[in-house]
Short mmCIF file of C-alpha atoms in Angstrom, two decimals:
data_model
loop_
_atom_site.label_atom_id
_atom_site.label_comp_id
_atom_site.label_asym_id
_atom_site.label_seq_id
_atom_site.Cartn_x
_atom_site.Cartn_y
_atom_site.Cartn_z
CA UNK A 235 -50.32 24.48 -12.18
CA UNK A 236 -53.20 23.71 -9.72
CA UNK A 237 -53.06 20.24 -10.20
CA UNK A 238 -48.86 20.50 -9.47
CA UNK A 239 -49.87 22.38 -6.53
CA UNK A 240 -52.59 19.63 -5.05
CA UNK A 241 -49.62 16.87 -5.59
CA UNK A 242 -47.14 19.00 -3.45
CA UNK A 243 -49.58 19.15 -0.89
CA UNK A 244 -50.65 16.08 -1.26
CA UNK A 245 -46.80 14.47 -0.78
CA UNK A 246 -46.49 12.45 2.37
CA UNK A 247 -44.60 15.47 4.94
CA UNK A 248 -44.97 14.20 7.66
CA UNK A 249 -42.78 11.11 7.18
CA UNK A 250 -40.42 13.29 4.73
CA UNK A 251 -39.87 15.70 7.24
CA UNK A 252 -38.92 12.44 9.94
CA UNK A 253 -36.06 11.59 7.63
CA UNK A 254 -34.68 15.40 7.05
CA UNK A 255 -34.20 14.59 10.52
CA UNK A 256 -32.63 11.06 10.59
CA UNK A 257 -30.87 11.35 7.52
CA UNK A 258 -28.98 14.26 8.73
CA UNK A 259 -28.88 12.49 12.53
CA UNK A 260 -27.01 9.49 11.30
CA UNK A 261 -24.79 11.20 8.79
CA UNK A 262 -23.62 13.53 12.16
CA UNK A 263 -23.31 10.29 14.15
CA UNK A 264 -21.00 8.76 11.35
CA UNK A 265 -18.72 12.05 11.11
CA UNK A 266 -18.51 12.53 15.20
CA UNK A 267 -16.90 8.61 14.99
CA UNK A 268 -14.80 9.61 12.28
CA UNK A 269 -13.56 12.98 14.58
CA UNK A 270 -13.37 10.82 17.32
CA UNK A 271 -11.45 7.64 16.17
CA UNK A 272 -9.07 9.30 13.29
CA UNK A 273 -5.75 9.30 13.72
CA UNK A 274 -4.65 12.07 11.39
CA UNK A 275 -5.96 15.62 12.77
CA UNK A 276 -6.90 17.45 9.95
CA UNK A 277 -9.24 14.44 8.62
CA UNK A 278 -11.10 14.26 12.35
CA UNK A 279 -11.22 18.32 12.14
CA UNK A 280 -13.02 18.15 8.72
CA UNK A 281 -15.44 15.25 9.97
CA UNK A 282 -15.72 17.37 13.41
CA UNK A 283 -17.26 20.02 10.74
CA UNK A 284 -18.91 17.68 8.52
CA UNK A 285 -20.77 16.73 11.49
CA UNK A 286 -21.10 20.58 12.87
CA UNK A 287 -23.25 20.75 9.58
CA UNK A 288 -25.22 18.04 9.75
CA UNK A 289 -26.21 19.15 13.39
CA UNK A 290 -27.23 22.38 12.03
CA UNK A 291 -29.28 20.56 9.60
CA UNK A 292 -30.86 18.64 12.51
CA UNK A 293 -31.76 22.05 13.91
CA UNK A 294 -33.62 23.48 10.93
CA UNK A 295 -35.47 20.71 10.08
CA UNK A 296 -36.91 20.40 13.75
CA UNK A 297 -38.05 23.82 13.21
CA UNK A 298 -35.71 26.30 15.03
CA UNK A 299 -33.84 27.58 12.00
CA UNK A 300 -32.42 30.39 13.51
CA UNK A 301 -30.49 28.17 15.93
CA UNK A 302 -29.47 25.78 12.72
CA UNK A 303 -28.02 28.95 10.85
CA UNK A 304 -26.00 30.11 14.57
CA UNK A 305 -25.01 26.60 14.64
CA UNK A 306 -22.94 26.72 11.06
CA UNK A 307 -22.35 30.17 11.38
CA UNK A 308 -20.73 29.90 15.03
CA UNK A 309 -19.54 26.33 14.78
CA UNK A 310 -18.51 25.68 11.03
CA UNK A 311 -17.49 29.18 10.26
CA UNK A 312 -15.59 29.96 13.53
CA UNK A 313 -14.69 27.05 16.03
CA UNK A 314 -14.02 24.60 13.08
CA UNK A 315 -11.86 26.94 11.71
CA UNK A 316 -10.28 27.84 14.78
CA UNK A 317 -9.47 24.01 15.53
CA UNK A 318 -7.89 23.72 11.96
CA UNK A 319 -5.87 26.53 12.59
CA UNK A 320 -4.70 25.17 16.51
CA UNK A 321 -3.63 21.78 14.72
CA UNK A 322 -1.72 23.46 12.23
CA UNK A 323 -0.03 25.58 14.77
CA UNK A 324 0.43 23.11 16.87
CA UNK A 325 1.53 20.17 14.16
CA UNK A 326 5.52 20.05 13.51
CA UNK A 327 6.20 18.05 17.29
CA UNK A 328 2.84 15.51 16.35
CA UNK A 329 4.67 14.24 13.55
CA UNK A 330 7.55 12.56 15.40
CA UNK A 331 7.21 8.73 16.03
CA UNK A 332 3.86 7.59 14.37
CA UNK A 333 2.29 7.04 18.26
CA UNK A 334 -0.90 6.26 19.31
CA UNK A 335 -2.97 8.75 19.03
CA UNK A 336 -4.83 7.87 22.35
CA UNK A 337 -3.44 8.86 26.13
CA UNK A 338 -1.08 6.63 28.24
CA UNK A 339 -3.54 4.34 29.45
CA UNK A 340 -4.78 3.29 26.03
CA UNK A 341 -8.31 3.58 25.15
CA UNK A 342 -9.99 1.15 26.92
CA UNK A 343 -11.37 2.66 30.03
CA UNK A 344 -12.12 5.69 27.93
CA UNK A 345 -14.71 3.42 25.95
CA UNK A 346 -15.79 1.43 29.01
CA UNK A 347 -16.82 4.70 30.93
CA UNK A 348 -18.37 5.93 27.67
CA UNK A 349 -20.41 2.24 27.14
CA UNK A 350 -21.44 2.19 30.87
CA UNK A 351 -22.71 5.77 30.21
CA UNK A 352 -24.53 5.28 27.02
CA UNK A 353 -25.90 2.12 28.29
CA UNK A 354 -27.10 3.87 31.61
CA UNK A 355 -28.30 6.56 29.51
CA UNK A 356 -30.47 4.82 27.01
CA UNK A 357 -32.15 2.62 29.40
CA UNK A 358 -33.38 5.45 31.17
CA UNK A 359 -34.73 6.99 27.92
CA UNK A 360 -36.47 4.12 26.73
CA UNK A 361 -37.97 3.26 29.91
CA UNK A 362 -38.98 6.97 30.63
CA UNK A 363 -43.11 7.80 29.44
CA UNK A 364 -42.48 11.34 29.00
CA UNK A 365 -39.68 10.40 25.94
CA UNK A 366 -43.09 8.71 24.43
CA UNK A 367 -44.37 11.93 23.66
CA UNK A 368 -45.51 12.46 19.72
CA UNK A 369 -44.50 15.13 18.15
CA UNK A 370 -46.67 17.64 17.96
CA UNK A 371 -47.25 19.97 14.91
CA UNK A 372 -44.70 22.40 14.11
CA UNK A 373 -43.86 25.54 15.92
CA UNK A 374 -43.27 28.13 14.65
CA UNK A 375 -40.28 30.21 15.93
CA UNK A 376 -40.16 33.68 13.72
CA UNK A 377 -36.77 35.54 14.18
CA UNK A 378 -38.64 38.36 15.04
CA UNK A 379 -39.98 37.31 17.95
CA UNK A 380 -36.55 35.63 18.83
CA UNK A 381 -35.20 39.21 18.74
CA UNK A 382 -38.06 40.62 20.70
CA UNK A 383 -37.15 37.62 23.71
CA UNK A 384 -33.53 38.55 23.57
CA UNK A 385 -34.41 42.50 23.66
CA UNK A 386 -36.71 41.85 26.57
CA UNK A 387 -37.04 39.37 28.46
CA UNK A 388 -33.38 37.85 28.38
CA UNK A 389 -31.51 41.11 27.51
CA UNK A 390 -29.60 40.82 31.38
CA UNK A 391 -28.34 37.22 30.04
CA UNK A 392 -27.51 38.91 26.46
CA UNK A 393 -25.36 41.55 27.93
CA UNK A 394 -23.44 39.09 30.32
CA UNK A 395 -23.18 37.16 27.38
CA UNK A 396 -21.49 39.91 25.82
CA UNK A 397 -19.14 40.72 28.85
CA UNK A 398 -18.46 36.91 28.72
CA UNK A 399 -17.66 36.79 25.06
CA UNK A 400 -15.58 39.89 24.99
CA UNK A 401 -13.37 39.07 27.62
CA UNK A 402 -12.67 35.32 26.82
CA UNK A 403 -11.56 37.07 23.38
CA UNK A 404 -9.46 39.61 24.82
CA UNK A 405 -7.89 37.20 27.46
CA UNK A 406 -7.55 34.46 24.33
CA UNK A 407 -5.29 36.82 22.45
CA UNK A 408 -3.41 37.99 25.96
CA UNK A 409 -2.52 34.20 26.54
CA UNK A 410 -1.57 33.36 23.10
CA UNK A 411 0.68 36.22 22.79
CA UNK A 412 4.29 36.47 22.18
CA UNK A 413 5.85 36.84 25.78
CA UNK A 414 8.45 39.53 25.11
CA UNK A 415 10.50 39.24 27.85
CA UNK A 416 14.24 39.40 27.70
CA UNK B 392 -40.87 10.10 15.14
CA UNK B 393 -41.13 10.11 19.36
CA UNK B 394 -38.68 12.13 21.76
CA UNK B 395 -36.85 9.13 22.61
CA UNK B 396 -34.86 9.13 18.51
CA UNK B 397 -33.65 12.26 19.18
CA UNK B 398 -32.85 11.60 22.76
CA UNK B 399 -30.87 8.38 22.05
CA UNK B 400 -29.41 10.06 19.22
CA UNK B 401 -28.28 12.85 21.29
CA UNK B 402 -26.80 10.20 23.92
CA UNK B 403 -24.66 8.69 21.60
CA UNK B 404 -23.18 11.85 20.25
CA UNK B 405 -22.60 13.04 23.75
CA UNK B 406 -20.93 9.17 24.33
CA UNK B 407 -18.56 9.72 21.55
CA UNK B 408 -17.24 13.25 22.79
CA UNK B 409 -16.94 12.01 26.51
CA UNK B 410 -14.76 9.52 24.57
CA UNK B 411 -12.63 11.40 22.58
CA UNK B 412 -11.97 13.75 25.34
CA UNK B 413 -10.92 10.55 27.65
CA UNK B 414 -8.77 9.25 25.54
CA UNK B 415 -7.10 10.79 22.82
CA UNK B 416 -3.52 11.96 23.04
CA UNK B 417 -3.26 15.34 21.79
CA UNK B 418 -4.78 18.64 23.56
CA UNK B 419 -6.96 19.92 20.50
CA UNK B 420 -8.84 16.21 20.14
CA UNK B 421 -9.84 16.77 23.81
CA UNK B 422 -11.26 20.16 22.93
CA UNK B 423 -13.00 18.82 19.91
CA UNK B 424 -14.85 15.95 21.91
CA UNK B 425 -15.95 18.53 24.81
CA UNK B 426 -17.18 20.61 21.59
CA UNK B 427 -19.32 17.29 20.18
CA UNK B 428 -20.53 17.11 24.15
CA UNK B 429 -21.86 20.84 24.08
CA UNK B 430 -23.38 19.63 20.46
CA UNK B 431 -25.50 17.23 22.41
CA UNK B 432 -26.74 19.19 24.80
CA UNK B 433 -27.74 21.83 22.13
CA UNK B 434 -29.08 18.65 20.59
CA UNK B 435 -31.49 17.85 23.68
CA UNK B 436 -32.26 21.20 24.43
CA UNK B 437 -34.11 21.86 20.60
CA UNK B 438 -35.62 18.38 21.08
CA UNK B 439 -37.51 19.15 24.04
CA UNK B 440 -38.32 22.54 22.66
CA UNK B 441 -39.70 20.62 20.01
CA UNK B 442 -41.81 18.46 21.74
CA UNK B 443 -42.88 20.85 24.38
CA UNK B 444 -45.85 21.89 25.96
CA UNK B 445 -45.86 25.32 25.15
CA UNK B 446 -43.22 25.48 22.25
CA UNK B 447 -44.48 29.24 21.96
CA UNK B 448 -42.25 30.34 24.57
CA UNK B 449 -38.88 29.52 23.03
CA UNK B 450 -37.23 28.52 26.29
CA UNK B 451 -35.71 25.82 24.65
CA UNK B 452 -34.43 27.93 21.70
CA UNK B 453 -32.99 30.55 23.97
CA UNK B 454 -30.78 28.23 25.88
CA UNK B 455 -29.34 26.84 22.84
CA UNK B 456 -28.52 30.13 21.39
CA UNK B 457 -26.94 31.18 24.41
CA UNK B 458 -25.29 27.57 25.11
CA UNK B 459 -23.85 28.38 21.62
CA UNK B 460 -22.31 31.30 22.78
CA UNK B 461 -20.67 30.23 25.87
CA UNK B 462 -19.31 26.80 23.70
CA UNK B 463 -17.80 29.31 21.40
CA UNK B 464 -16.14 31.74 24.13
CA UNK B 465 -14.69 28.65 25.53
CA UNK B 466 -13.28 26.54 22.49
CA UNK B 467 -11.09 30.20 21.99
CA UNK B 468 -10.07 30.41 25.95
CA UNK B 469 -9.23 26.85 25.30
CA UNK B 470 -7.17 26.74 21.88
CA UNK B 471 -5.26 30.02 23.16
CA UNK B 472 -4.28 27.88 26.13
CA UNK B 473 -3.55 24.65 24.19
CA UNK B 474 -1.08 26.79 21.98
CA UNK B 475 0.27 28.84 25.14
CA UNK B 476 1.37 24.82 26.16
CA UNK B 477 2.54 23.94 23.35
CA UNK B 478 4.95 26.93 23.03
CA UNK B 479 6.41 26.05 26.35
CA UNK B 480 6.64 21.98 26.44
CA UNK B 481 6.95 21.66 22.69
CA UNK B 482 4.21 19.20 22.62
CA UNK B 483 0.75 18.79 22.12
CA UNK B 484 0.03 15.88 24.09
CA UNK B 485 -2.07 15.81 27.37
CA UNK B 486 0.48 13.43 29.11
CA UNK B 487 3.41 15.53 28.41
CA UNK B 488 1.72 18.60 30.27
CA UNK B 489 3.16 17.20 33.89
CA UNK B 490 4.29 20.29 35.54
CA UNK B 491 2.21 20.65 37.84
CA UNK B 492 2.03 16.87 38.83
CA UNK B 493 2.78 16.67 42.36
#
């Protein structure tokens, strides 16, 4: 039992714990293409929440767990849902003439403004010293003392999140109401 | 594994949504790229908690819990709206909502 013990410890972590990062990075990278570049909607939905879950995934293995289990809880169990639901509502008129699924002007200045950005972007990160930081050891971020932040030092932002989330709910179901005019 | 992985990975995730939500057709893929956008920023925002000075403080943490609240408020707001559209033009797709085109 010891000696199981001393070869768990003894199991290189630090460069297992690099690829529960990377692994899960790349496999969210492949599904966001997929949600971006499928034509049918329900497949780029489920890829949108393939990749919601790999994110999460991301979260927890950089240490801040409780954000990983908001992120599927909030994103996979709510918005992905929600999304699914919109297409099907939305579907019947989609189905007429099999169209392009990208706007009028087709999708090439989309992709050039997105290369020009990603190419801006990247440069600056890999020419940037601070990004050469290694990564130090890991934090640790207990959900009690997450709780004790929110109570304390952030509760003004937590209650104006709480107006904010109430009344984009209330004004959500107000707008997608039946208008019951005559 | 440095800052600059996760940054670059963040990048391109935030590249894809800006280019979903430029060019696909219908309303709801538009919402879903602004949605892998926010995903990005959450991304960036745990990363340089991460690799932080003073990780202690959770500053980074915070944000993305409450980033994750306001994404969520929003993708309702916006998928009430999408289906509010599409019950008056009939149609899902961003070219066909011209009303207001002067």
């Amino acid at each position: 039992m010891n000696d199981l013990l001393q070869k768990f410890n003894a199991l290189p972590w630090d460069a297992i714990g690099q690829w529960l990062v990377l692994l899960p990075a790349g496999v969210m990278l492949l599904a966001a293409a997929g949600a971006v570049a499928l034509r049918n909607l329900i497949h780029a939905a489920l890829c949108l929440t393939l990749s919601f879950i790999a994110l999460g995934i991301v979260f927890i293995a950089l240490g801040a767990e409780f954000v990983g289990f908001v992120q599927l809880l909030v994103y996979v169990g709510a918005v992905a849902m929600l999304i699914v639901f919109a297409i099907l509502l939305t579907r019947p008129s989609d189905l007429a003439g099999a169209m392009s699924p990208f706007a009028g002007f087709g999708p090439v200045g989309g992709i050039l403004t997105g290369a020009a950005l990603l190419i801006a972007l990247l440069a600056f990160i890999f020419s940037s010293p601070a990004a050469k930081t290694p990564m130090p050891s890991m934090p640790v971020a207990p959900v009690a003392q997450i709780g004790n932040l929110l109570m304390l030092d952030f509760v003004v932002p937590l209650q104006a999140v709480g107006v904010l989330l109430t009344a984009a709910l209330i004004g959500a179901a107000v707008l997608a109401m039946e208008d019951k005019k005559p | 594994m440095t800052l600059q992985i996760l940054l670059a990975v963040s990048a391109v995730l935030f590249t894809f949504g800006l280019v979903a939500a430029l060019t696909r057709r219908n309303s709801i893929m538009v919402l879903v790229g602004i949605e892998l956008m926010m995903g990005a920023a959450n991304l960036n925002f745990i990363a340089f908690w991460r690799f932080s000075a003073d990780p202690q403080a959770l500053t980074g943490v915070m944000f993305a819990i409450f980033s994750i609240a306001v994404a969520a408020a929003e993708a309702a707001v916006g998928l009430a709206i999408i289906i509010l559209v599409h019950r008056r033009i009939r149609s899902s797709n961003v070219d066909d909502a011209e009303q207001l085109k002067g």
